[in-house]
Coordinates of C-alpha atoms in Angstrom, one line a residue:
M1 CA -7.5 -33.2 14.8
V2 CA -7.6 -33.2 10.9
L3 CA -10.3 -31.2 10.5
C4 CA -8.1 -28.9 11.5
W5 CA -5.2 -29.4 9.2
I6 CA -7.6 -29.7 6.3
C7 CA -9.5 -26.1 6.9
L8 CA -5.7 -25.0 7.4
A9 CA -4.7 -25.3 4.1
V10 CA -7.8 -24.8 2.3
I11 CA -7.0 -20.8 3.9
G12 CA -3.7 -21.8 2.4
I13 CA -4.6 -21.9 -0.5
I14 CA -6.8 -19.3 -0.5
F15 CA -4.9 -16.8 0.2
Y16 CA -2.2 -18.0 -2.3
H17 CA -4.7 -18.2 -5.1
Y18 CA -5.8 -14.8 -4.1
D19 CA -2.4 -13.7 -2.9
G20 CA -0.7 -9.9 -5.3
E21 CA -4.2 -10.8 -7.1
P22 CA -8.0 -8.2 -7.7
L23 CA -10.8 -8.9 -5.1
P24 CA -13.0 -10.8 -6.0
R25 CA -16.9 -10.3 -6.7
W26 CA -18.7 -12.8 -6.2
P27 CA -22.7 -13.2 -5.6
L28 CA -24.8 -12.5 -1.9
G29 CA -22.4 -10.1 -1.5
F30 CA -19.4 -12.7 -0.5
D31 CA -16.0 -11.4 -0.2
L32 CA -12.7 -12.9 0.8
N33 CA -13.2 -12.7 4.1
S34 CA -16.3 -14.5 4.6
V35 CA -14.7 -17.3 2.9
A36 CA -11.8 -16.8 4.4
N37 CA -14.1 -17.0 8.0
I38 CA -16.0 -20.5 7.0
P39 CA -12.7 -23.0 7.9
G40 CA -11.4 -20.4 10.2
K41 CA -14.6 -20.9 12.3
F42 CA -14.6 -25.1 12.1
I43 CA -11.1 -24.6 13.3
E44 CA -11.9 -23.0 16.5
G45 CA -15.0 -25.3 16.8
S46 CA -13.0 -28.3 15.7
I47 CA -10.0 -26.6 18.5
A48 CA -12.5 -26.7 21.8
S49 CA -13.9 -29.9 20.6
V50 CA -10.9 -31.0 21.5
I51 CA -9.2 -29.5 24.3
Y52 CA -12.5 -30.6 26.8
P53 CA -11.7 -34.6 26.4
V54 CA -8.0 -33.8 26.3
M55 CA -8.4 -32.3 29.4
C56 CA -9.9 -34.5 31.7
Q57 CA -8.1 -37.2 30.1
L58 CA -5.4 -35.0 31.5
S59 CA -6.7 -34.4 35.0
Y60 CA -6.6 -38.7 35.4
L61 CA -3.1 -38.6 34.6
W62 CA -2.3 -35.4 36.9
F63 CA -3.9 -37.1 40.1
R64 CA -1.3 -40.0 39.7
K65 CA 0.1 -38.6 42.4
P66 CA -1.4 -36.8 44.9
R67 CA -2.7 -33.6 44.5
P68 CA -5.6 -31.7 45.9
I69 CA -9.2 -32.9 45.8
Q70 CA -10.1 -29.4 44.2
D71 CA -7.9 -30.2 40.3
A72 CA -10.2 -32.7 39.6
A73 CA -13.1 -29.6 38.7
T74 CA -10.7 -27.2 37.8
F75 CA -9.0 -29.6 34.6
P76 CA -12.4 -30.1 32.6
A77 CA -13.6 -26.2 33.9
A78 CA -10.5 -25.3 32.0
G79 CA -11.6 -27.1 29.4
L80 CA -15.1 -25.9 28.6
S81 CA -14.5 -22.7 29.1
V82 CA -11.5 -19.6 28.4
H83 CA -11.6 -17.6 31.4
K84 CA -11.0 -20.7 33.6
A85 CA -8.7 -21.9 31.2
P86 CA -5.7 -20.2 33.9
L87 CA -6.8 -21.9 37.2
I88 CA -4.6 -24.5 35.0
W89 CA -1.9 -22.2 35.0
R90 CA -1.7 -21.8 38.3
A91 CA -2.8 -25.7 39.7
Q92 CA 0.3 -26.6 37.6
R93 CA 2.9 -23.4 38.3
C94 CA 2.4 -22.9 34.6
W95 CA 4.1 -25.9 33.8
G96 CA 2.6 -29.4 31.7
L97 CA 0.3 -30.5 29.1
A98 CA -2.4 -29.5 30.5
S99 CA -1.4 -25.2 30.8
L100 CA 0.5 -25.7 26.9
L101 CA -3.1 -27.0 26.2
A102 CA -5.1 -23.9 28.4
L103 CA -3.0 -22.1 26.3
C104 CA -3.7 -23.2 22.9
F105 CA -7.5 -23.2 23.4
V106 CA -6.4 -19.2 24.8
V107 CA -5.7 -18.3 21.5
S108 CA -7.9 -20.1 18.9
L109 CA -10.2 -17.9 20.0
A110 CA -8.3 -15.5 18.4
I111 CA -7.9 -17.6 14.9
T112 CA -10.9 -15.9 12.8
T113 CA -9.3 -13.0 14.1
N114 CA -5.8 -13.9 12.8
V115 CA -7.7 -14.6 9.2
Q116 CA -9.2 -11.9 8.5
Q117 CA -6.5 -9.4 9.6
A118 CA -4.5 -11.4 7.2
I119 CA -5.8 -10.0 4.5
S120 CA -6.0 -6.3 3.5
V121 CA -5.5 -4.2 -0.4
K122 CA -3.3 -2.7 -1.8
I123 CA -3.3 0.2 -4.2
I124 CA -0.4 -0.7 -7.3
L125 CA 0.4 0.5 -10.5
V126 CA -0.1 -1.9 -12.8
S127 CA 0.4 -2.2 -16.5
Y128 CA -1.9 -1.1 -18.6
G129 CA -1.4 0.0 -22.3
T130 CA 1.6 1.6 -24.2
G131 CA 1.2 5.5 -23.2
T132 CA 2.6 8.1 -26.1
V133 CA 3.5 11.6 -26.7
P134 CA 4.2 13.1 -29.5
I135 CA 8.1 13.9 -30.8
S136 CA 9.2 15.2 -34.2
T137 CA 12.5 13.9 -36.1
R138 CA 11.7 15.2 -39.4
I139 CA 9.9 19.2 -40.5
S140 CA 8.3 18.3 -43.6
R141 CA 5.2 19.1 -44.2
P142 CA 3.2 19.9 -47.1
Q143 CA 3.2 23.1 -49.2
S144 CA 0.5 25.4 -49.7
S145 CA -2.0 25.0 -52.3
T146 CA -3.9 28.0 -52.3
S147 CA -1.2 30.7 -51.2
S148 CA 1.9 32.2 -52.7
F149 CA 2.8 32.6 -49.4
A150 CA 6.2 30.9 -49.2
N151 CA 4.6 27.9 -50.4
I152 CA 3.6 27.7 -46.8
D153 CA 0.5 25.7 -45.9
T154 CA -2.1 26.9 -44.1
Q155 CA -2.4 25.5 -41.0
L156 CA 1.9 26.4 -39.9
L157 CA 0.0 30.5 -41.3
V158 CA -2.1 30.6 -38.5
T159 CA -0.8 29.0 -36.0
I160 CA 2.2 31.1 -36.6
E161 CA -0.3 34.5 -36.3
A162 CA -1.2 33.2 -34.1
G163 CA 1.2 32.5 -31.6
F164 CA 2.7 35.2 -32.1
M165 CA 0.0 37.5 -31.2
G166 CA -0.8 35.8 -28.0
Q167 CA -3.4 34.0 -29.0
G168 CA -2.8 30.4 -27.5
D169 CA -6.3 29.6 -27.5
Q170 CA -5.9 29.3 -31.1
V171 CA -2.6 27.2 -31.2
Q172 CA -3.2 23.2 -30.8
N173 CA -1.0 21.6 -27.3
I174 CA 0.5 19.1 -27.2
E175 CA -1.9 15.6 -26.4
A176 CA -0.3 13.2 -24.7
T177 CA -2.2 9.5 -23.6
C178 CA -1.5 7.4 -21.3
A179 CA -4.3 4.5 -22.8
G180 CA -7.6 5.1 -19.9
A181 CA -4.4 4.7 -16.8
N182 CA -3.5 6.9 -14.1
E183 CA 0.4 7.5 -14.7
C184 CA 2.6 7.0 -17.5
S185 CA 6.4 7.4 -17.2
W186 CA 8.6 8.2 -20.4
D187 CA 11.9 8.0 -20.4
I188 CA 14.2 10.7 -21.7
Y189 CA 13.6 11.9 -25.2
K190 CA 14.5 14.1 -28.3
T191 CA 12.4 16.2 -30.6
L192 CA 12.9 19.1 -32.8
T193 CA 11.9 22.1 -31.0
T194 CA 12.2 26.0 -32.4
S195 CA 14.1 27.9 -30.6
Y196 CA 14.9 32.1 -30.0
H197 CA 17.2 34.3 -28.4
C198 CA 17.1 38.2 -27.8
E199 CA 19.7 40.4 -27.7
D200 CA 19.4 44.0 -25.7
L201 CA 20.6 46.8 -28.7
S202 CA 19.3 49.4 -26.4
S203 CA 22.7 50.0 -25.7
S204 CA 24.2 51.0 -29.2
I205 CA 21.4 53.3 -29.6
V206 CA 23.3 56.8 -30.5
P207 CA 20.4 59.7 -30.0
S208 CA 20.4 63.1 -31.4
C209 CA 17.7 65.1 -29.7
L210 CA 17.2 69.5 -30.4
D211 CA 17.3 71.9 -27.2
P212 CA 15.6 73.0 -25.3
P213 CA 14.3 69.1 -24.1
G214 CA 11.2 68.1 -24.9
S215 CA 12.4 69.4 -28.7
E216 CA 12.1 66.1 -31.6
C217 CA 15.0 63.6 -31.7
S218 CA 15.8 61.7 -33.9
F219 CA 18.1 57.8 -33.3
Q220 CA 20.4 55.9 -35.1
L221 CA 21.7 52.1 -33.9
P222 CA 25.1 51.5 -35.6
L223 CA 24.2 48.5 -38.4
K224 CA 27.1 47.0 -41.3
S225 CA 23.7 47.0 -43.0
G226 CA 22.8 50.1 -42.7
D227 CA 22.2 52.6 -39.5
M228 CA 18.8 52.0 -38.2
T229 CA 16.4 55.0 -37.8
V230 CA 14.2 56.3 -35.7
S231 CA 12.8 59.8 -34.7
S232 CA 9.7 60.8 -33.1
D233 CA 7.7 61.4 -37.2
Q234 CA 8.8 56.8 -37.7
R235 CA 8.8 55.6 -33.9
Y236 CA 9.3 52.0 -35.3
S237 CA 11.7 50.3 -38.1
S238 CA 11.9 46.8 -38.2
I239 CA 14.7 44.8 -40.9
A240 CA 15.2 40.7 -41.4
Y241 CA 17.7 39.3 -42.4
L242 CA 19.8 35.6 -42.7
N243 CA 23.3 36.0 -44.1
D244 CA 24.6 38.2 -41.1
D245 CA 27.2 37.7 -38.5
F246 CA 24.9 36.9 -36.1
M247 CA 23.3 34.1 -38.3
Q248 CA 26.6 32.4 -37.3
N249 CA 26.1 30.9 -34.6
I250 CA 22.6 29.1 -35.8
T251 CA 23.3 25.6 -36.7
W252 CA 19.0 25.7 -38.5
P253 CA 18.0 29.1 -39.0
Y254 CA 14.7 30.5 -40.0
A255 CA 15.3 33.9 -38.8
A256 CA 17.0 36.8 -37.9
W257 CA 15.4 40.5 -37.4
I258 CA 15.8 43.6 -35.6
V259 CA 12.7 45.7 -34.0
M260 CA 13.8 49.3 -32.5
A261 CA 11.2 52.1 -31.5
T262 CA 10.8 55.1 -29.3
A263 CA 7.6 56.9 -27.7
G264 CA 8.1 60.3 -29.2
N265 CA 6.3 63.3 -28.2
G266 CA 9.4 64.9 -27.0
N267 CA 10.7 61.5 -25.7
R268 CA 14.1 61.3 -25.2
S269 CA 15.1 56.8 -24.9
A270 CA 14.9 54.5 -27.7
V271 CA 15.1 50.7 -27.3
A272 CA 16.2 47.9 -29.0
K273 CA 16.2 43.7 -29.6
Q274 CA 17.9 42.0 -32.0
C275 CA 16.2 38.3 -32.0
K276 CA 16.4 35.6 -33.7
L277 CA 14.4 31.5 -34.6
Y278 CA 16.4 28.4 -35.3
S279 CA 15.5 24.4 -34.9
T280 CA 17.2 22.5 -31.9
I281 CA 17.5 19.3 -30.5
I282 CA 16.2 19.0 -27.1
S283 CA 15.6 16.0 -24.0
Y284 CA 13.0 16.2 -22.2
A285 CA 11.6 14.4 -18.5
S286 CA 7.5 13.9 -19.1
S287 CA 5.1 12.1 -16.8
W288 CA 1.1 11.7 -16.8
I289 CA 0.0 11.4 -13.4
N290 CA -4.1 11.2 -12.6
G291 CA -5.0 13.0 -16.3
S292 CA -2.2 16.0 -16.1
F293 CA 0.7 15.6 -18.3
E294 CA 3.5 17.4 -17.2
E295 CA 6.9 18.1 -19.0
R296 CA 10.7 19.7 -18.4
A297 CA 13.2 19.6 -20.7
V298 CA 16.3 18.0 -19.5
G299 CA 20.0 19.6 -20.3
E300 CA 20.9 22.4 -22.6
P301 CA 19.8 22.6 -26.8
W302 CA 21.7 20.1 -29.0
L303 CA 23.9 22.9 -30.9
N304 CA 27.0 21.1 -30.9
H305 CA 28.5 21.9 -34.9
T306 CA 30.8 19.2 -35.7
E307 CA 27.7 17.3 -36.1
L308 CA 25.9 19.4 -38.4
F309 CA 26.3 18.6 -42.5
I310 CA 24.1 20.3 -44.6
E311 CA 23.0 18.1 -47.5
N312 CA 20.9 20.6 -50.3
P313 CA 17.9 20.6 -50.5
E314 CA 18.0 18.9 -46.8
W315 CA 19.1 19.7 -43.2
I316 CA 20.4 16.7 -41.7
M317 CA 22.0 16.6 -37.4
Q318 CA 22.4 12.4 -36.6
N319 CA 18.9 10.6 -37.4
F320 CA 16.8 13.9 -37.2
S321 CA 16.2 16.3 -40.7
I322 CA 14.4 19.0 -41.4
S323 CA 12.9 19.3 -45.1
G324 CA 14.8 21.9 -47.4
I325 CA 11.3 22.9 -49.0
S326 CA 10.3 23.3 -45.5
A327 CA 13.5 24.9 -43.8
V328 CA 13.6 27.9 -47.2
S329 CA 9.9 28.4 -46.8
R330 CA 9.8 29.4 -43.9
Q331 CA 12.5 31.5 -44.9
K332 CA 11.5 33.5 -47.3
F333 CA 8.2 34.2 -45.0
F334 CA 9.8 35.7 -42.0
L335 CA 11.5 38.3 -44.3
D336 CA 8.2 39.0 -45.6
Y337 CA 6.4 38.0 -42.0
F338 CA 9.1 40.6 -40.4
T339 CA 9.6 43.8 -42.9
A340 CA 5.8 44.0 -43.4
N341 CA 6.7 43.1 -47.6
S342 CA 3.2 40.8 -48.1
T343 CA 0.1 41.4 -49.4
E344 CA -1.5 38.0 -48.3
T345 CA -4.2 36.8 -46.6
V346 CA -4.8 33.4 -44.9
A347 CA -7.9 32.1 -43.1
G348 CA -9.1 35.3 -42.8
V349 CA -5.6 36.9 -41.3
D350 CA -4.2 39.9 -43.7
F351 CA -0.5 39.4 -43.8
G352 CA 0.4 42.0 -45.6
G353 CA -1.2 44.7 -42.6
Q354 CA 0.6 46.0 -40.0
H355 CA -0.3 44.2 -36.8
Q356 CA 2.6 42.3 -36.5
H357 CA 4.8 44.8 -36.9
Q358 CA 1.5 47.2 -34.1
V359 CA 2.1 44.6 -31.1
Q360 CA 6.4 44.3 -32.0
Y361 CA 6.1 48.2 -31.1
D362 CA 3.6 47.8 -28.3
S363 CA 6.3 45.3 -27.0
L364 CA 9.0 46.9 -26.7
L365 CA 7.8 50.3 -25.5
A366 CA 6.2 47.7 -21.8
G367 CA 9.2 45.4 -22.0
T368 CA 7.3 42.2 -23.1
H369 CA 8.8 41.8 -26.7
E370 CA 10.9 38.5 -25.4
S371 CA 7.5 37.6 -24.3
N372 CA 6.1 37.6 -27.8
V373 CA 9.3 35.3 -29.5
L374 CA 8.4 32.9 -26.8
N375 CA 5.0 32.1 -28.0
L376 CA 5.8 32.4 -31.2
S377 CA 8.6 29.6 -31.1
S378 CA 5.9 27.8 -28.5
A379 CA 3.2 27.6 -31.3
M380 CA 5.5 26.4 -34.4
T381 CA 7.7 23.2 -32.0
K382 CA 3.9 22.7 -30.9
M383 CA 2.8 22.5 -34.3
D384 CA 5.7 21.5 -35.8
R385 CA 5.5 17.8 -33.2
M386 CA 1.0 17.1 -33.8
S387 CA 2.3 16.7 -37.8
T388 CA 3.0 14.3 -39.1
P389 CA 5.4 14.8 -42.2
I390 CA 5.2 13.7 -45.5
D391 CA 8.5 12.3 -46.6
G392 CA 10.7 10.1 -44.3
L393 CA 14.4 10.7 -43.3
Y394 CA 16.5 11.8 -46.2
K395 CA 18.2 8.9 -47.6
S396 CA 17.6 6.9 -44.8
S397 CA 15.5 3.1 -44.0
I398 CA 14.6 4.8 -40.8
I399 CA 10.8 6.3 -40.2
P400 CA 10.6 9.1 -38.7
A401 CA 9.1 8.8 -35.1
T402 CA 6.2 10.2 -33.9
N403 CA 5.6 9.4 -30.5
A404 CA 7.8 8.7 -27.4
T405 CA 6.5 5.5 -25.8
C406 CA 6.6 4.7 -22.4
L407 CA 4.6 1.8 -20.2
S408 CA 1.5 3.1 -18.4
L409 CA 0.6 1.8 -15.8
R410 CA -2.6 2.4 -13.3
Q411 CA -3.6 1.9 -10.3
E412 CA -5.7 -1.4 -9.1
E413 CA -6.7 -2.3 -5.5
R414 CA -5.1 -6.4 -5.4
V415 CA -5.1 -8.5 -2.4
H416 CA -2.5 -8.9 0.3
I417 CA -1.8 -11.5 2.6
Y418 CA 0.1 -10.8 5.6
W419 CA 1.3 -14.6 6.4
V420 CA 2.3 -13.8 9.8
W421 CA -1.1 -13.2 11.2
L422 CA -1.2 -17.0 10.3
I423 CA 1.5 -17.9 12.9
P424 CA -1.0 -18.2 15.9
A425 CA -3.1 -21.0 14.1
V426 CA -0.5 -22.8 13.1
F427 CA 1.5 -22.8 16.5
T428 CA -1.4 -23.6 18.2
I429 CA -2.9 -26.5 15.8
I430 CA 0.3 -28.3 15.9
F431 CA 0.6 -28.0 20.3
T432 CA -3.0 -29.2 20.3
S433 CA -1.9 -32.0 18.4
L434 CA 1.2 -32.0 19.6
V435 CA 0.0 -32.1 23.3
F436 CA -3.0 -35.2 22.2
A437 CA -0.3 -37.0 21.2
I438 CA 1.0 -37.2 24.1
T439 CA -1.9 -37.4 26.4
V440 CA -2.5 -41.2 24.2
I441 CA 0.6 -42.6 24.2
V442 CA 1.4 -41.3 28.3
T443 CA -2.1 -43.0 28.7
H444 CA -1.6 -46.4 27.1
K445 CA 1.5 -46.6 29.3
S446 CA -0.2 -45.5 32.4
G447 CA -3.1 -48.3 32.0
I448 CA -4.9 -46.2 33.5
G449 CA -8.0 -46.7 30.2
I450 CA -9.4 -43.3 28.8
H451 CA -11.9 -41.6 30.5
N452 CA -12.2 -38.4 28.6
S453 CA -15.2 -36.4 30.1
S454 CA -17.6 -39.3 30.9
V455 CA -19.9 -38.8 33.6
L456 CA -20.1 -43.2 33.8
A457 CA -16.0 -43.4 34.5
L458 CA -16.4 -40.3 36.9
L459 CA -18.9 -42.5 39.5
N460 CA -17.2 -45.5 38.5
S461 CA -13.7 -43.6 40.1
S462 CA -15.2 -42.1 42.3
L463 CA -14.1 -41.9 46.5
S464 CA -14.9 -45.3 48.0
D465 CA -16.7 -44.8 51.5
A466 CA -13.8 -46.0 53.8
S467 CA -12.0 -42.5 51.7
R468 CA -15.2 -40.6 52.5
L469 CA -15.6 -40.6 56.5
A470 CA -11.9 -39.9 56.5
L471 CA -12.2 -37.4 54.4
H472 CA -15.4 -35.9 56.4
R473 CA -13.2 -36.5 59.4
D474 CA -10.7 -34.3 58.4
T475 CA -12.4 -32.3 57.0
G476 CA -16.1 -31.3 59.2
S477 CA -17.9 -31.9 55.8
W478 CA -19.1 -34.2 53.4
D479 CA -19.1 -32.3 50.9
L480 CA -15.8 -32.6 48.1
R481 CA -16.3 -28.9 47.7
R482 CA -14.9 -28.0 50.9
G483 CA -12.0 -29.7 50.7
V484 CA -9.9 -27.5 49.4
R485 CA -7.0 -29.6 51.5
A486 CA -7.7 -32.1 50.8
N487 CA -5.5 -34.6 48.5
A488 CA -6.5 -37.1 46.7
I489 CA -4.1 -39.9 44.5
F490 CA -6.2 -42.1 41.4
R491 CA -4.2 -45.3 41.4
R492 CA -5.5 -48.4 41.2
D493 CA -7.3 -50.9 44.4
R494 CA -7.1 -54.7 45.1
H495 CA -9.9 -55.5 42.1
G496 CA -7.4 -53.8 39.3
T497 CA -9.6 -50.9 39.0
Y498 CA -8.4 -47.7 38.9
R499 CA -10.4 -45.0 41.7
F500 CA -9.5 -42.2 43.5
A501 CA -9.0 -42.7 47.3
Y502 CA -8.3 -39.6 50.0
Q503 CA -4.3 -39.3 50.8
G504 CA -4.9 -36.9 53.8
R505 CA -4.8 -32.9 54.1
G506 CA -2.5 -31.6 52.1
R507 CA -0.6 -27.9 51.8
S508 CA -2.1 -25.5 49.3
S509 CA -0.6 -22.6 48.7
S510 CA -2.7 -19.7 49.9
P511 CA -6.5 -18.6 48.4
S512 CA -6.5 -15.4 46.6
L513 CA -9.3 -13.0 48.5
F514 CA -11.6 -14.4 46.7
Q515 CA -11.7 -17.2 47.2
W516 CA -11.1 -17.1 50.7
L517 CA -14.2 -14.7 50.6
R518 CA -16.3 -17.6 48.4
T519 CA -15.8 -20.2 50.9
A520 CA -15.9 -18.2 54.6
T521 CA -19.3 -17.1 53.8
P522 CA -21.1 -19.8 53.9
T523 CA -19.7 -20.9 57.2
M524 CA -20.4 -16.9 58.5
V525 CA -23.7 -16.6 58.0
Q526 CA -24.1 -20.1 59.4
R527 CA -22.9 -19.2 62.1
L528 CA -25.0 -15.9 62.6
N529 CA -27.6 -18.0 62.4
T530 CA -27.1 -20.2 65.0
A531 CA -26.0 -17.3 67.3
F532 CA -29.1 -15.3 67.0
R533 CA -31.5 -18.9 66.9
G534 CA -29.8 -19.1 70.2
S535 CA -28.6 -22.7 69.7
A536 CA -25.2 -24.8 70.1
H537 CA -23.0 -25.1 67.1
E538 CA -23.5 -28.1 65.7
K539 CA -21.5 -30.4 62.3
E540 CA -23.1 -31.7 59.8
P541 CA -25.3 -35.0 60.6
V542 CA -23.7 -38.0 59.2
D543 CA -26.0 -40.3 57.0
E544 CA -27.4 -42.7 59.3
G545 CA -27.3 -45.9 57.0
T546 CA -23.9 -45.0 56.0
M547 CA -22.4 -45.2 59.6
K548 CA -23.9 -48.1 60.6
G549 CA -22.4 -50.0 57.3
L550 CA -19.1 -49.0 58.1
R551 CA -19.6 -49.3 62.3
G552 CA -20.3 -53.0 61.2
H553 CA -17.8 -54.0 58.8
V554 CA -14.1 -51.7 60.2
G555 CA -13.5 -49.2 63.1
V556 CA -12.8 -45.6 62.4
A557 CA -9.6 -44.5 61.1
S558 CA -7.9 -43.2 63.4
S559 CA -5.1 -42.2 60.5
S560 CA -4.8 -42.0 56.7
S561 CA -2.4 -44.8 56.9
T562 CA -5.4 -47.4 57.4
I563 CA -7.0 -45.8 54.5
A564 CA -6.1 -48.7 52.0
Q565 CA -7.1 -51.4 55.4
T566 CA -10.3 -50.3 55.4
D567 CA -10.9 -50.6 51.3
N568 CA -10.4 -53.6 51.9
Q569 CA -12.3 -54.6 55.4
V570 CA -15.8 -52.5 53.4
E571 CA -15.1 -54.9 49.9
R572 CA -14.8 -58.0 51.7
G573 CA -18.0 -57.7 54.7
A574 CA -20.1 -56.6 51.5
N575 CA -18.7 -59.5 49.5
Q576 CA -19.8 -61.0 53.0

């Protein structure tokens, strides 16, 4: 039993050490299951080696009272074979130490299986590093050294053009990182963005058409600064401005412009749009799962005028700021861009051409003008977030944040131990140790001695000749295996030696059909053979030497009450 406890402790130490840890990698294909099975097999073998001798010893203790002789074979068989262990429960009516030991024997066979079942693998998320997503807290870009186009750097110019023209493949995307992990989840963060707002002014257009239908028409849009007019000869018009009532609701304005168009060719309708670009602060929530980055806006854009103050040459709101040079440069650029007043060519793009107005004209008539403005604002936002400001926050010691960070999580396989599967092994060892200890104590108090599974001890304590003669008289056979209704007791004779003594025929429980067939079949076969031979039924012959010895010393016992006296006479005759 000491070995059982040692092996159980080894299993517990192994499980405790690797619980929650990555799967071990050992040479020769060994894994945690195979290593844990080794002490598990030792536990099963140790319990089996203890149960058999203890079960044999319990059989002697069982016969301190008259018991069926067949129980002498039931106890050792139950200690050797699991499928015969339940016979003990029938003999002891499921009560007694032997019944508990038989239960432990049955459960012990599943110890290795339980040890394997206790080991499992779970996929968990573990901290792996730091994930980053670019943000913008300050817009301060370098001026262009090669372009006189509002002193805006070439990269921003190309980004604006690509965004407005819908050339998304030329716009730099937000590049988040997750440090090689599987999952990142950022807390809500804020960043400067370029937003837009467009209004449809088509309802304010006043048409002026000649008769009959199909004749030329002109259209006027009343404005404070003067009317805008389009006609069949001039189908498109665009103006850009900053100082207007329309800009009063803008916190950080970049541009405002109105475009108006008509299809001409006798068309009696026109379309007008008023749009504005401005910088806002927007909160985002984002996540990275298995290489897929997703970012979504949370809440409304920050447009609280009470927290805004303009201090030349900076635009400041909370810890966000825009360089005055960058802001003014963008305002001047959009004034020229939406009125086609520039003749500059940058990076192969002719900003003095009419292509941006052609795009606005086509999109106005197709109803997709707002999508172009959306692409423009999105391209500018991505550009600002992916850029590093050239200076710090205005009049502040705070370094502008360029990234929002979070812990990156990676999926890893970790060992998980279900400790509940070790409960059967623990209780099996406890109860087996308990039965072993109680058996030792009871054996010591009873004084019958330790016999265990010794064959010599069994021969020394076998039935006396008188008991065998009485058994033959009651059962008609010298074979103890046929004495299913015979009782015996393990007691001390007059020499102080413990021996089995026959106690007469007892009443046992009714045998099952299988037991009845196994007992009755040999007798039925013998009777059929006798009938075919035509001979009368004879009892099993009695050994002549035995009969002579008995006749010389004792008379035939007439009842089970004279067995003890007969035993004494046989012993006195042997001494003479």
